[in-house]
C-alpha cells in the first residue's frame, strides 16, 4: 500500500522537492556569504548585551548589507503552509475524480488505504518542513547569534514549529477536501485559513501560551534579562518626556530612548531568550494537535460518508 | 456455499435528499450473468455500491457470497471485481503502472493475465491511461477487475459512455471471461439492446422496486402479446396478468404474463422480445393499472 501511495503522490512530492531545491539555490550561496561576512567582520566577538560603538557599527553594517535578503526570507514563513496544502492534493483529487472507487474495490480495506495514504502524506509533510526548518536555521544562524532565536523570521521559519505549521495546513486542506471533494477550492481556502491561523497565533495567542515577563530598570544600559529577548512593549519616564511603545511582535531589544534619560525608570514586557523552547513546544503541540484532529476527521468522514 | 451469489432483503439507502433505494429484495444466482435494468435514478448504482460495500445501507441486509460486504470487507473484497460508472483510473499512470497498483493492492492478482489481455487488445503498456480512448480505458478498467480473478464481477453502466463498437468489444470481453471462469456477473444498464446476447438473467428496477426477476429465457417464454378487436381488458385481467394495454380505434393490444391458462380465441397471440417486455415493466406499477391513462381511454 505505501508504495502505491508513494507513486500516486509523486507529482506533488516532486513539486514540494522543487520548492525546497529553489530555496536551497537561493539560501545556500547567500548563507555561505553571510557566514563568511559574520566571521570576517569579527561579529562573534560582539555577542554581548552592551556592546561598544565599533561593534554596533559593524553589526549595523552587516544587517543593512543583508537586509533585503532577511526581509525576503521572512516571507518563507508561508512555505510550510504551501507544502502542507500541496500535499493534500493527491488525497482530494482521488475523491474529486472518483478514482477512490477503483482503489477501494481492490483487495485491501479502505481503512488500510486511508492509513497508508494519509500516513505517507503526513510523513512527506514532516520531512519536507523539517528540511526547510534545518535549512533556514543554518542560514539564519549569524542573525540568530546577534538578535536571538526569538527574532521574527528565526522563530517561525527555523524552529520546530515549522513542522507543526505544515501538518496543520495539510490537515486543514484534507478536512476541507473530504467535505467538498473539490481540490482547487479546498487548497485555496486551506491556505487562506493557514494564513489566518498564523496571524491569530502570532498576534494574540502566542503570549497567552507562555506568559511574557515584566522587568524594570533605571538608566540607559540595558539589563541582562533583555539579552536576546523579544520585547512586547516598553515604556519609560513620565509626563512630557515619557514614551510608551509596543506591539504584539515588538522588536529586538533595542530601545528608542528619549532625550536625556540616564536616570529614567524603564519598564518592559518581554519574552526572555529562555522562553524559546517553551514557546516552540507549546505552539508546535497546538498546531499538531489541531492537525491530528483535522486528519482524523478527514479519515472518518471519508470512511463513513463517501461512497 | 449457497447457490445464491448476492442476496438482498428489504435493502434501503437514504441520502440527505431522500431514499435512493428502498425495500429492495432480490437474489442473484451464482454463475449467472444478470442484467440490472432500470431508468436513470432508479437506484441501480446505489444498489451496486451496497453490494460491493462502497456504501453502507440505511435499512435491510445485503449478502455477497454469504458475507456482509461492509463488515466482512476483508474477506469479500478480494473475491469481488468492480468497474465503476465512467471506469475511473489514475490518468497519470501508465497501463503497466496501473497493473502494478493492482498487484500491490491484491493478494490474489494475475499479472500474466492482465498483460496478456492488454496485449490481445492492442494496448501499449507504457502508454499513460489518460491518453487512451474511452473504450480503451473501459477495457483497462475491466482488465483490472478481471485480473483479481473475482468470484463476482460487478459492472455499473459499463457501456453507457461507449460507442457501439467499443460497447460490443467490452461486452465480448465480459463474455469471454464468463466462459473461461464461470464467475457471477451483475451488470447494470439502462439500455436493453445488446444485453440479451450477454446476460442470462434479468432484474428490472424502477423506483427501487424489482418488478421482474428471473432467467431471460423464462421471461421471454412467459410473456405474450395479445391483439384483438377493441375491447375491455378486464376479462383477460381476471385470469392473466396484464402488464400493458394499448388501444387503437379498432384494436386492443395486451402484453400479458402467461400463467398456463389458454387464451380466448378472439385474441391473436404473438411472441414478444425482451426489450418490449422490459419497457412495459418499467412503466408498470402493480395495483396502479386501474388509474392508468390507457385504461381511461376505454369507453364503458
XYZ file of C-alpha atoms in Angstrom:
607
model
C 0.000 0.000 0.000
C 2.690 2.500 0.966
C 4.494 2.052 -2.357
C 1.249 2.650 -4.215
C 0.615 5.757 -2.083
C 4.121 6.986 -2.921
C 3.524 6.507 -6.618
C 0.182 8.316 -6.502
C 1.654 11.399 -4.817
C 4.773 11.513 -6.981
C 3.865 14.765 -8.736
C 3.110 16.624 -5.526
C 6.229 15.267 -3.827
C 8.264 16.445 -6.824
C 6.714 19.928 -6.649
C 7.492 20.164 -2.924
C 11.051 18.953 -3.568
C 11.294 21.570 -6.346
C 10.248 24.354 -3.961
C 12.858 23.207 -1.432
C 15.503 22.996 -4.162
C 14.666 26.520 -5.308
C 15.038 27.803 -1.751
C 18.307 25.918 -1.379
C 19.642 27.526 -4.558
C 18.862 30.927 -3.073
C 19.838 30.217 0.508
C 22.986 28.127 0.303
C 25.222 30.659 -1.562
C 23.866 33.632 0.385
C 24.114 31.673 3.624
C 27.797 30.920 2.983
C 28.349 34.583 2.108
C 26.588 35.693 5.282
C 28.517 33.261 7.497
C 31.817 34.421 5.947
C 30.922 38.080 6.481
C 29.922 37.317 10.061
C 33.314 35.769 10.782
C 35.456 38.191 8.766
C 33.751 41.140 10.439
C 34.540 39.542 13.779
C 30.921 39.752 14.818
C 31.112 36.733 17.082
C 33.169 38.926 19.389
C 30.236 41.340 19.521
C 27.871 38.880 21.162
C 27.174 40.722 24.382
C 24.427 42.876 25.724
C 26.002 46.307 25.903
C 28.467 46.456 23.095
C 30.905 49.189 22.194
C 30.389 51.667 19.338
C 32.689 49.837 16.909
C 30.729 46.595 17.363
C 27.433 48.443 16.991
C 28.645 49.984 13.745
C 29.810 46.661 12.381
C 26.548 44.954 13.341
C 24.618 47.795 11.733
C 26.656 47.454 8.557
C 26.230 43.667 8.485
C 22.494 43.915 8.981
C 21.912 46.583 6.373
C 24.025 44.591 3.920
C 21.766 41.537 4.224
C 18.565 43.388 4.967
C 16.877 42.758 1.623
C 17.529 39.030 1.908
C 16.352 38.958 5.514
C 13.106 40.670 4.633
C 12.641 38.259 1.744
C 13.342 35.279 3.991
C 10.658 36.447 6.422
C 8.151 35.569 3.734
C 9.333 31.956 3.825
C 7.099 31.563 6.851
C 4.375 30.919 4.247
C 6.269 27.971 2.725
C 5.211 25.368 5.351
C 1.593 26.266 4.562
C 2.256 25.848 0.869
C 3.908 22.455 1.432
C 1.054 21.215 3.604
C -1.675 22.364 1.256
C 0.053 20.931 -1.832
C 0.455 17.533 -0.224
C -3.287 17.318 0.406
C -3.879 17.336 -3.352
C -3.386 13.589 -4.060
C -6.000 12.733 -1.440
C -8.588 15.274 -2.620
C -8.046 14.503 -6.319
C -8.810 10.851 -5.538
C -12.221 11.895 -4.224
C -12.800 14.517 -6.911
C -12.025 12.213 -9.849
C -13.778 9.162 -8.406
C -10.594 7.062 -8.553
C -11.174 6.095 -4.906
C -13.816 3.726 -6.310
C -11.034 1.878 -8.083
C -8.768 1.936 -5.027
C -11.396 0.842 -2.517
C -12.527 -2.122 -4.581
C -9.103 -3.741 -4.743
C -8.179 -6.404 -2.208
C -7.478 -4.131 0.770
C -9.965 -2.425 3.061
C -10.497 1.283 2.822
C -9.250 1.617 6.393
C -5.853 0.344 5.274
C -5.982 2.514 2.195
C -6.687 5.623 4.265
C -4.000 4.766 6.800
C -1.406 4.247 4.063
C -2.358 7.274 2.018
C -2.676 9.720 4.920
C 0.347 8.282 6.718
C 2.644 8.801 3.731
C 1.284 12.321 3.172
C 1.930 13.297 6.805
C 5.383 11.739 6.662
C 6.227 13.698 3.494
C 4.995 16.942 5.070
C 7.075 16.327 8.215
C 10.244 15.512 6.262
C 9.844 18.439 3.844
C 9.055 21.017 6.532
C 11.809 19.615 8.753
C 14.287 20.030 5.908
C 13.053 23.580 5.378
C 13.461 24.397 9.072
C 17.002 22.963 9.146
C 17.984 24.919 6.034
C 16.560 28.124 7.456
C 18.155 27.517 10.871
C 21.561 27.176 9.256
C 21.009 30.241 7.047
C 19.751 32.384 9.885
C 22.382 31.324 12.421
C 24.537 34.517 12.180
C 21.460 36.649 12.716
C 20.236 34.387 15.495
C 23.600 34.882 17.175
C 23.166 38.647 17.026
C 19.455 39.048 17.613
C 18.407 35.886 19.372
C 16.247 32.999 18.265
C 13.023 34.724 19.235
C 13.570 37.201 16.448
C 10.784 37.185 13.862
C 11.967 35.220 10.888
C 14.079 32.937 13.031
C 11.397 31.845 15.450
C 8.810 30.947 12.820
C 10.977 29.788 9.914
C 13.782 27.963 11.656
C 12.179 26.232 14.617
C 10.311 23.010 15.209
C 7.039 24.984 14.853
C 7.589 24.881 11.095
C 6.704 21.172 11.143
C 3.578 21.977 13.164
C 2.592 24.658 10.645
C 2.999 22.268 7.701
C 0.946 19.418 9.181
C -1.703 21.923 10.258
C -2.031 23.225 6.688
C -2.122 19.621 5.441
C -4.814 18.658 7.946
C -6.942 21.684 7.147
C -6.774 21.007 3.397
C -7.551 17.288 3.926
C -10.585 18.046 6.100
C -11.977 20.600 3.651
C -11.191 18.279 0.745
C -13.047 15.378 2.362
C -16.081 17.628 2.844
C -16.083 19.368 -0.521
C -14.239 16.939 -2.827
C -13.028 19.969 -4.805
C -9.278 20.321 -4.879
C -8.947 23.919 -6.109
C -11.428 25.319 -3.590
C -10.124 23.195 -0.703
C -6.474 24.053 -1.283
C -7.169 27.779 -1.681
C -9.372 28.056 1.390
C -6.951 25.929 3.423
C -4.072 28.233 2.517
C -6.084 31.305 3.495
C -7.090 29.504 6.697
C -3.434 28.705 7.391
C -2.561 32.376 6.994
C -5.421 33.478 9.252
C -4.460 30.940 11.924
C -0.848 32.079 11.837
C -1.862 35.726 12.274
C -4.153 34.775 15.145
C -1.403 32.843 16.907
C 1.359 35.363 16.193
C -0.575 38.425 17.279
C -2.803 37.123 20.009
C -2.355 33.567 21.201
C 1.410 33.182 21.472
C 1.794 35.427 24.516
C -1.055 33.584 26.155
C 0.556 30.184 25.643
C 3.667 31.274 27.520
C 3.229 34.454 29.523
C 5.832 37.176 28.953
C 7.793 38.571 31.859
C 7.979 42.148 33.091
C 11.046 43.999 34.235
C 12.128 47.485 35.267
C 15.484 49.189 35.395
C 16.987 52.628 35.609
C 19.345 54.218 33.118
C 20.280 53.662 29.510
C 22.214 50.426 29.837
C 20.008 47.536 29.020
C 19.782 44.935 31.733
C 20.980 41.373 31.263
C 17.487 39.921 31.221
C 16.734 41.654 27.930
C 19.607 39.914 26.144
C 18.153 38.173 23.061
C 14.677 38.831 24.423
C 11.626 39.745 22.392
C 10.102 42.965 23.718
C 6.316 43.234 23.627
C 6.034 46.736 24.992
C 8.274 49.194 26.661
C 7.814 52.452 28.488
C 9.969 54.945 30.257
C 9.869 58.305 32.001
C 6.676 60.078 32.807
C 4.713 63.098 31.701
C 6.175 65.111 28.833
C 9.433 63.204 28.435
C 7.863 59.776 28.765
C 7.252 57.291 25.998
C 5.325 54.148 25.506
C 5.586 51.795 22.599
C 4.580 48.307 21.890
C 3.150 45.836 19.523
C 2.461 42.182 19.612
C 5.716 41.322 17.931
C 7.650 44.191 19.432
C 11.208 44.447 18.311
C 14.577 43.217 19.220
C 15.986 44.617 22.436
C 16.950 47.954 21.005
C 15.009 50.759 22.512
C 14.095 54.122 21.225
C 15.222 56.238 24.136
C 14.004 59.820 24.604
C 16.383 62.671 25.282
C 18.429 62.598 28.428
C 17.162 59.570 30.223
C 20.111 58.344 32.212
C 18.047 58.222 35.406
C 14.698 57.423 33.867
C 12.886 54.348 35.085
C 12.236 51.971 32.194
C 9.743 49.210 32.099
C 9.444 46.349 29.600
C 7.176 43.402 28.936
C 9.238 40.750 27.163
C 9.747 37.127 26.278
C 13.209 36.182 27.522
C 15.536 34.050 25.405
C 14.884 31.137 27.743
C 11.261 31.052 26.565
C 12.302 29.882 23.098
C 11.718 26.179 23.716
C 8.576 26.534 25.871
C 7.105 28.750 23.138
C 8.197 26.448 20.317
C 6.973 23.300 22.020
C 3.599 24.650 23.114
C 2.949 26.187 19.702
C 4.046 23.011 17.911
C 1.811 20.958 20.188
C -1.087 23.286 19.444
C -0.669 23.106 15.665
C -0.009 19.372 15.502
C -2.879 18.722 17.905
C -5.324 20.587 15.695
C -3.783 18.876 12.664
C -4.335 15.443 14.231
C -7.997 16.267 14.858
C -8.471 17.548 11.307
C -6.778 14.498 9.762
C -8.804 12.156 11.956
C -11.935 13.966 10.852
C -10.948 13.697 7.174
C -10.317 9.964 7.584
C -13.551 9.358 9.481
C -15.678 11.390 7.077
C -14.141 9.642 4.087
C -14.537 6.226 5.669
C -18.149 6.721 6.713
C -19.695 9.203 4.344
C -18.167 8.733 0.938
C -19.289 6.045 -1.459
C -21.670 -22.424 -0.229
C -25.116 -21.452 -1.351
C -26.018 -21.164 -4.988
C -27.048 -17.564 -4.443
C -24.206 -15.114 -5.067
C -25.969 -11.960 -3.960
C -28.996 -11.716 -1.721
C -30.647 -8.537 -0.533
C -33.579 -8.226 1.799
C -35.607 -5.033 2.196
C -32.411 -3.197 1.404
C -32.642 0.586 1.637
C -30.307 3.540 1.390
C -31.274 7.056 2.326
C -29.224 10.105 1.483
C -29.806 13.604 2.783
C -32.209 14.316 -0.086
C -34.278 11.174 0.337
C -34.327 7.435 -0.321
C -32.182 6.318 -3.243
C -33.204 2.699 -2.755
C -35.981 1.241 -0.672
C -37.240 -2.212 0.260
C -35.197 -3.916 -2.387
C -35.339 -7.690 -2.112
C -33.650 -9.836 -4.725
C -31.483 -12.871 -5.306
C -28.817 -13.312 -7.925
C -27.919 -16.942 -8.632
C -24.257 -17.921 -8.575
C -22.819 -18.336 -12.056
C -25.453 -16.185 -13.692
C -24.888 -13.120 -15.815
C -27.559 -10.806 -14.539
C -28.626 -7.558 -16.082
C -29.968 -4.953 -13.707
C -32.155 -2.755 -15.841
C -33.949 0.398 -14.908
C -34.333 4.040 -15.810
C -31.831 6.617 -14.621
C -32.349 7.365 -10.956
C -33.959 4.000 -10.220
C -31.281 3.181 -7.652
C -29.080 0.856 -9.715
C -25.800 2.495 -8.771
C -26.866 2.725 -5.129
C -27.724 -0.986 -5.121
C -24.400 -1.952 -6.709
C -22.452 0.248 -4.291
C -24.179 -1.516 -1.410
C -23.334 -4.894 -2.957
C -19.614 -4.126 -3.194
C -19.507 -2.366 0.175
C -18.674 1.087 -1.147
C -21.582 2.411 0.873
C -23.475 1.205 3.897
C -27.215 0.535 3.887
C -29.704 2.517 5.942
C -32.007 -0.476 6.324
C -32.276 -4.140 5.383
C -29.475 -6.579 4.641
C -27.168 -7.422 1.789
C -25.091 -10.577 1.478
C -22.425 -11.348 -1.069
C -21.173 -14.934 -1.145
C -22.875 -15.315 2.231
C -20.938 -12.430 3.802
C -21.618 -8.796 4.533
C -19.658 -6.699 2.045
C -19.184 -3.928 4.598
C -18.397 -5.650 7.873
C -16.615 -8.605 6.240
C -14.859 -6.359 3.705
C -11.548 -8.089 4.262
C -12.999 -11.421 3.149
C -15.350 -10.111 0.447
C -13.184 -7.517 -1.343
C -10.622 -9.980 -2.744
C -13.461 -12.003 -4.290
C -15.164 -9.018 -5.932
C -14.332 -7.279 -9.157
C -15.852 -3.885 -9.777
C -15.886 -1.442 -12.641
C -17.490 1.836 -11.622
C -19.513 4.050 -13.888
C -17.175 6.009 -16.200
C -14.452 3.473 -15.266
C -12.222 5.685 -13.094
C -8.473 5.111 -13.449
C -5.415 7.107 -12.417
C -4.803 9.086 -15.590
C -1.183 9.881 -14.766
C -0.234 6.186 -14.507
C 0.725 4.053 -17.474
C -1.166 0.828 -18.070
C 1.773 -1.128 -16.660
C 1.810 1.058 -13.533
C -1.939 0.608 -13.190
C -1.407 -3.159 -13.202
C 1.370 -2.730 -10.624
C -1.120 -0.904 -8.436
C -3.474 -3.861 -8.830
C -0.698 -6.307 -7.961
C 0.286 -4.400 -4.816
C -3.270 -3.944 -3.584
C -4.443 -7.502 -4.173
C -3.184 -10.650 -2.543
C -4.617 -12.552 -5.489
C -3.572 -10.958 -8.764
C -2.970 -12.489 -12.158
C -0.355 -10.202 -13.720
C 0.195 -12.598 -16.628
C -3.477 -12.495 -17.482
C -3.601 -8.692 -17.264
C -0.620 -8.241 -19.572
C -1.762 -10.905 -21.975
C -5.240 -9.394 -22.185
C -3.833 -5.890 -22.728
C -1.624 -7.274 -25.485
C -4.553 -9.052 -27.096
C -6.474 -5.753 -27.125
C -3.522 -3.979 -28.727
C -2.902 -1.741 -25.708
C 0.570 -0.276 -25.249
C 1.564 -0.966 -21.637
C 3.766 2.130 -21.462
C 1.033 4.487 -22.546
C -0.492 6.818 -19.971
C -4.064 5.851 -19.131
C -5.167 9.465 -19.630
C -4.096 9.256 -23.265
C -6.303 6.242 -24.073
C -9.696 6.393 -25.766
C -12.843 5.887 -23.715
C -13.212 2.337 -24.995
C -9.597 1.506 -24.184
C -9.953 2.946 -20.673
C -13.036 0.804 -20.159
C -11.016 -2.228 -21.251
C -8.182 -1.386 -18.840
C -10.721 -0.979 -16.029
C -12.284 -4.343 -16.930
C -8.834 -5.961 -17.055
C -8.106 -4.596 -13.559
C -11.321 -6.174 -12.275
C -10.746 -9.493 -14.077
C -7.099 -9.866 -13.031
C -8.298 -10.128 -9.425
C -9.849 -13.411 -10.568
C -13.069 -12.483 -8.788
C -15.989 -14.778 -7.996
C -18.417 -11.924 -8.519
C -17.916 -9.209 -11.123
C -19.981 -6.054 -10.706
C -20.216 -3.608 -13.609
C -22.020 -0.315 -13.183
C -23.295 1.051 -16.512
C -20.122 -0.205 -18.167
C -21.090 0.580 -21.733
C -23.234 3.694 -21.327
C -20.441 6.064 -22.342
C -19.051 3.897 -25.151
C -19.669 3.965 -28.886
C -21.358 0.909 -30.419
C -18.101 -0.748 -31.492
C -16.410 -0.257 -28.110
C -19.625 -1.419 -26.454
C -19.544 -4.657 -28.414
C -15.864 -5.232 -27.700
C -16.351 -4.583 -23.987
C -19.273 -6.990 -23.717
C -17.332 -9.591 -25.687
C -14.578 -9.274 -23.098
C -17.072 -9.918 -20.330
C -18.480 -12.919 -22.195
C -15.052 -14.458 -22.748
C -14.237 -14.099 -19.061
C -17.532 -15.698 -18.080
C -16.962 -18.646 -20.378
C -13.441 -19.042 -19.038
C -14.133 -18.744 -15.309
C -17.847 -19.270 -14.726
C -17.994 -16.290 -12.414
C -21.146 -14.426 -11.460
C -21.656 -11.136 -13.256
C -24.018 -8.322 -12.322
C -24.256 -5.617 -14.897
C -26.426 -2.540 -14.679
C -27.707 -0.742 -17.710
C -30.450 1.497 -18.887
C -30.001 0.161 -22.390
C -31.735 -3.143 -23.065
C -30.420 -3.899 -26.520
C -27.212 -5.965 -26.536
C -27.975 -7.321 -23.073
C -29.740 -10.409 -24.356
C -26.550 -11.501 -26.068
C -24.564 -11.336 -22.848
C -26.954 -11.914 -19.977
C -28.984 -14.930 -18.964
C -30.833 -13.326 -16.069
C -32.601 -10.035 -15.750
C -33.884 -7.860 -12.935
C -35.810 -4.686 -13.557
C -35.606 -1.933 -11.023
C -37.883 1.102 -11.077
C -38.470 3.314 -8.056
C -36.096 0.914 -6.300
C -38.557 -1.971 -6.626
C -37.974 -5.093 -8.626
C -40.805 -5.901 -10.987
C -39.297 -8.684 -12.961
C -36.595 -11.061 -11.892
C -35.609 -14.325 -13.448
C -33.953 -16.067 -16.340
C -34.301 -14.239 -19.614
C -35.388 -17.380 -21.410
C -38.247 -17.896 -18.979
C -39.175 -14.234 -19.052
C -39.414 -14.210 -22.832
C -41.256 -17.513 -22.871
C -43.624 -16.365 -20.171
C -44.948 -13.284 -21.921
C -47.326 -12.925 -24.821
C -48.618 -10.080 -26.859
C -52.331 -10.433 -27.487
C -54.118 -8.450 -30.154
C -57.813 -8.474 -30.765
C -60.815 -6.338 -31.532
C -61.097 -3.316 -29.337
C -62.488 -4.384 -26.018
C -62.206 -4.141 -22.341
C -59.188 -5.966 -20.931
C -60.968 -6.744 -17.715
C -61.987 -10.211 -18.821
C -58.376 -11.102 -19.611
C -57.101 -9.488 -16.439
C -59.283 -11.821 -14.376
C -57.057 -14.749 -15.278
C -53.944 -13.205 -16.799
C -51.550 -10.611 -15.512
C -51.850 -7.681 -17.908
C -48.652 -5.680 -17.942
C -49.592 -3.119 -20.529
C -52.615 -2.383 -22.616
C -52.846 -0.091 -25.596
C -55.830 0.697 -27.682
C -56.402 1.994 -31.135
C -59.816 2.710 -32.584
C -60.332 -0.853 -33.664
C -57.798 -2.893 -31.845
C -56.629 -3.648 -28.332
C -53.110 -4.890 -27.665
C -52.217 -6.504 -24.372
C -48.868 -7.566 -23.021
C -49.574 -10.352 -20.567
C -47.622 -12.604 -18.302
C -48.702 -16.089 -19.209
C -49.686 -18.417 -16.419
C -50.652 -21.573 -18.215
C -54.227 -20.649 -18.914
C -55.372 -20.697 -22.505
C -56.463 -17.537 -24.163
C -59.828 -16.724 -25.572
C -59.843 -17.421 -29.302
C -60.632 -13.801 -30.088
C -57.045 -12.901 -29.138
C -54.253 -13.379 -31.580
C -51.040 -14.468 -29.838
C -47.560 -13.135 -30.660
C -44.094 -13.738 -29.315
C -42.629 -10.638 -27.693
C -38.991 -9.627 -27.445
C -37.125 -8.820 -24.259
C -36.802 -5.116 -24.870
C -40.529 -4.681 -25.211
C -41.185 -6.680 -22.059
C -38.666 -4.646 -20.081
C -40.052 -1.344 -21.331
C -43.559 -2.450 -20.425
C -42.473 -3.400 -16.906
C -40.646 -0.159 -16.318
C -43.940 1.645 -16.899
C -45.889 -0.907 -14.892
C -46.988 -0.474 -11.312
C -48.870 -3.367 -9.730
C -52.176 -2.132 -8.432
C -51.986 1.096 -10.375
C -53.333 -0.314 -13.570
C -56.885 0.867 -12.959
C -55.926 4.511 -12.990
C -53.627 4.352 -15.991
C -54.436 6.688 -18.892
C -54.699 3.734 -21.253
C -57.434 2.331 -19.089
C -59.326 5.590 -19.071
C -59.360 5.585 -22.854
C -61.616 2.571 -22.835
C -65.274 3.539 -23.241
C -67.518 1.951 -20.652
